Amino acid sequence: MASTADTDVMMAADGVPLKIKLRRAERMKKVWALVLVAPLFIFIMVGFVIPIISLLTLSVEDPEVSEALPRTAEAFSEWDGQGLPSPELMKIFAEELSEAERGEFGRVSKRLNYDISGFKSMLKRTARASDELALLPLDEIHQGFIDLDEDWNDPQYWATIKNASSYLSDYYMLWALDLKRDEEGSITSVDEGRAIYFEVLIRTVEISFAVTLLCFLLGLPIAYLLATLPARKSNLLLILVLLPFWTSLLVRTTSWLVLLQNEGLVNDAAIWIGLWNEPQELIRNRFGVYVAMVHILLPFMVLPMYSVMKTINPWHMRAAASLGAPGWKAFLKVYFPQCLPGVGAGTLLVFILSLGYYITPALVGGPNDQMISYWIVQNMNTLANWGLGAALSMVLLVLTMVMFFIYNRFVGIDRLKVN
């Protein structure tokens, strides 16, 4: 290293100014850091962020009518939806029905049937006669529709076509909350027979809250015991807490089917000790869901609390006792407040994991114990209703974000610790 007498610039051994050498070294460090992070970043974007965004966009798309019957969709978008449409609109609709391809027509009829049961069969009958219907003069086309099916004289069928004509729509989002738009465009509740998703949403929150509370009540003494025992014993117990992670979720859940069935070990043991006299229904109900979910999620509550309790100085409790505080009061006033970051992390983790549970309630729960994830899978895999499945996913995501916001507002995310 040298310096020039004229400029007092520090020079490196190769004659390059030292400032430039340092700048190049810093730049190379940033490049290497970017190269090391890039695979993970690309994996997260391709495997997580982009698929989720693509899925959630389906919740606001309603493309069937606008793509299969574009002229009808454009014409109906200018109609006010009051009464019956003009004969010109009916003729455009009849012409496009006669030109629609079979696959596109199937998507349209399926979409309209979501709104009114029976619309699909009515539309099929109309499509079969659409060639002749499209040739009728304007003053006869309304009667032509009625001759095919009298329901075409009902304005709600035409209003349904209008409401489905927009490519972007709140249709599926409203449906996910048991709401819909009526003929006048106002938001109303769906019919009682179709109103299931809001109840499922409330049930999902109830089960998640109960499981979180049970995990906290069971996990707190376990974490306290692990944190206060000598290291050799606590490590042994910690292995027992971690043991469930070594077995798959499906195996853990199905094991409860064996244990809780009428001829299972739990019923046999309860009858043997005289707790009850005949086998009780312990699965296919809410009790089985709670037992299996608490068993699976309990480690997620214990570990954050244990990690925080382990850092608490035991002399704090001894100091409280030396000042005359009873053991329970010293725990509540001195020890427990220091555990809150771990308690917050555990409760938030368990509650959010519970919101998205699917396998356990599906296997050990009854029909009235299924959570919102079950209906997401049903709509996407069984019913092929991707729009509603995406809307339910959006509701679940928003619910999770709301819980996270509430936690941050009243507890503070900066106090969350998972050591």
JSON list of N, CA, C and O in Angstrom, two decimals, residues 18 80 136 166 187 191 194 249 319-320 375 405 410:
[
{"chain": "A", "resi": 18, "resn": "LEU", "atom": "N", "xyz": [-7.10, 2.95, -3.18]},
{"chain": "A", "resi": 18, "resn": "LEU", "atom": "CA", "xyz": [-7.69, 2.07, -2.17]},
{"chain": "A", "resi": 18, "resn": "LEU", "atom": "C", "xyz": [-9.20, 2.25, -2.06]},
{"chain": "A", "resi": 18, "resn": "LEU", "atom": "O", "xyz": [-9.95, 1.30, -1.83]},
{"chain": "A", "resi": 80, "resn": "ASP", "atom": "N", "xyz": [-80.63, -1.82, -17.83]},
{"chain": "A", "resi": 80, "resn": "ASP", "atom": "CA", "xyz": [-80.75, -1.45, -16.42]},
{"chain": "A", "resi": 80, "resn": "ASP", "atom": "C", "xyz": [-81.21, -2.60, -15.54]},
{"chain": "A", "resi": 80, "resn": "ASP", "atom": "O", "xyz": [-81.26, -2.47, -14.31]},
{"chain": "A", "resi": 136, "resn": "LEU", "atom": "N", "xyz": [-86.46, -15.60, -35.74]},
{"chain": "A", "resi": 136, "resn": "LEU", "atom": "CA", "xyz": [-87.76, -14.95, -35.52]},
{"chain": "A", "resi": 136, "resn": "LEU", "atom": "C", "xyz": [-87.64, -13.43, -35.60]},
{"chain": "A", "resi": 136, "resn": "LEU", "atom": "O", "xyz": [-86.60, -12.86, -35.22]},
{"chain": "A", "resi": 166, "resn": "SER", "atom": "N", "xyz": [-70.40, -9.45, -16.47]},
{"chain": "A", "resi": 166, "resn": "SER", "atom": "CA", "xyz": [-69.16, -8.71, -16.23]},
{"chain": "A", "resi": 166, "resn": "SER", "atom": "C", "xyz": [-68.00, -9.68, -15.96]},
{"chain": "A", "resi": 166, "resn": "SER", "atom": "O", "xyz": [-68.16, -10.64, -15.20]},
{"chain": "A", "resi": 187, "resn": "ILE", "atom": "N", "xyz": [-77.16, -5.83, -2.45]},
{"chain": "A", "resi": 187, "resn": "ILE", "atom": "CA", "xyz": [-76.61, -7.01, -1.79]},
{"chain": "A", "resi": 187, "resn": "ILE", "atom": "C", "xyz": [-77.62, -7.51, -0.77]},
{"chain": "A", "resi": 187, "resn": "ILE", "atom": "O", "xyz": [-78.05, -6.77, 0.12]},
{"chain": "A", "resi": 191, "resn": "ASP", "atom": "N", "xyz": [-80.60, -17.57, -0.29]},
{"chain": "A", "resi": 191, "resn": "ASP", "atom": "CA", "xyz": [-81.70, -18.37, 0.27]},
{"chain": "A", "resi": 191, "resn": "ASP", "atom": "C", "xyz": [-81.19, -19.22, 1.43]},
{"chain": "A", "resi": 191, "resn": "ASP", "atom": "O", "xyz": [-80.01, -19.60, 1.49]},
{"chain": "A", "resi": 194, "resn": "ARG", "atom": "N", "xyz": [-79.07, -22.30, 0.85]},
{"chain": "A", "resi": 194, "resn": "ARG", "atom": "CA", "xyz": [-77.70, -22.16, 0.33]},
{"chain": "A", "resi": 194, "resn": "ARG", "atom": "C", "xyz": [-76.77, -21.48, 1.32]},
{"chain": "A", "resi": 194, "resn": "ARG", "atom": "O", "xyz": [-75.57, -21.39, 1.07]},
{"chain": "A", "resi": 249, "resn": "LEU", "atom": "N", "xyz": [-48.57, -36.50, 9.96]},
{"chain": "A", "resi": 249, "resn": "LEU", "atom": "CA", "xyz": [-49.85, -35.97, 10.45]},
{"chain": "A", "resi": 249, "resn": "LEU", "atom": "C", "xyz": [-50.98, -36.96, 10.22]},
{"chain": "A", "resi": 249, "resn": "LEU", "atom": "O", "xyz": [-51.86, -37.13, 11.08]},
{"chain": "A", "resi": 319, "resn": "ALA", "atom": "N", "xyz": [-36.84, -13.98, 44.69]},
{"chain": "A", "resi": 319, "resn": "ALA", "atom": "CA", "xyz": [-36.91, -12.64, 45.26]},
{"chain": "A", "resi": 319, "resn": "ALA", "atom": "C", "xyz": [-38.34, -12.29, 45.66]},
{"chain": "A", "resi": 319, "resn": "ALA", "atom": "O", "xyz": [-38.59, -11.69, 46.72]},
{"chain": "A", "resi": 320, "resn": "ALA", "atom": "N", "xyz": [-39.31, -12.69, 44.79]},
{"chain": "A", "resi": 320, "resn": "ALA", "atom": "CA", "xyz": [-40.72, -12.43, 45.13]},
{"chain": "A", "resi": 320, "resn": "ALA", "atom": "C", "xyz": [-41.12, -13.21, 46.37]},
{"chain": "A", "resi": 320, "resn": "ALA", "atom": "O", "xyz": [-41.84, -12.69, 47.24]},
{"chain": "A", "resi": 375, "resn": "TRP", "atom": "N", "xyz": [-64.32, -27.06, 2.73]},
{"chain": "A", "resi": 375, "resn": "TRP", "atom": "CA", "xyz": [-65.17, -26.57, 1.64]},
{"chain": "A", "resi": 375, "resn": "TRP", "atom": "C", "xyz": [-64.34, -25.99, 0.51]},
{"chain": "A", "resi": 375, "resn": "TRP", "atom": "O", "xyz": [-64.79, -26.00, -0.65]},
{"chain": "A", "resi": 405, "resn": "PHE", "atom": "N", "xyz": [-53.40, -8.68, 12.71]},
{"chain": "A", "resi": 405, "resn": "PHE", "atom": "CA", "xyz": [-53.49, -7.26, 13.01]},
{"chain": "A", "resi": 405, "resn": "PHE", "atom": "C", "xyz": [-53.93, -7.04, 14.46]},
{"chain": "A", "resi": 405, "resn": "PHE", "atom": "O", "xyz": [-53.38, -6.18, 15.17]},
{"chain": "A", "resi": 410, "resn": "PHE", "atom": "N", "xyz": [-52.82, -5.19, 19.95]},
{"chain": "A", "resi": 410, "resn": "PHE", "atom": "CA", "xyz": [-53.00, -5.28, 21.40]},
{"chain": "A", "resi": 410, "resn": "PHE", "atom": "C", "xyz": [-51.81, -5.92, 22.12]},
{"chain": "A", "resi": 410, "resn": "PHE", "atom": "O", "xyz": [-51.63, -5.72, 23.30]}
]
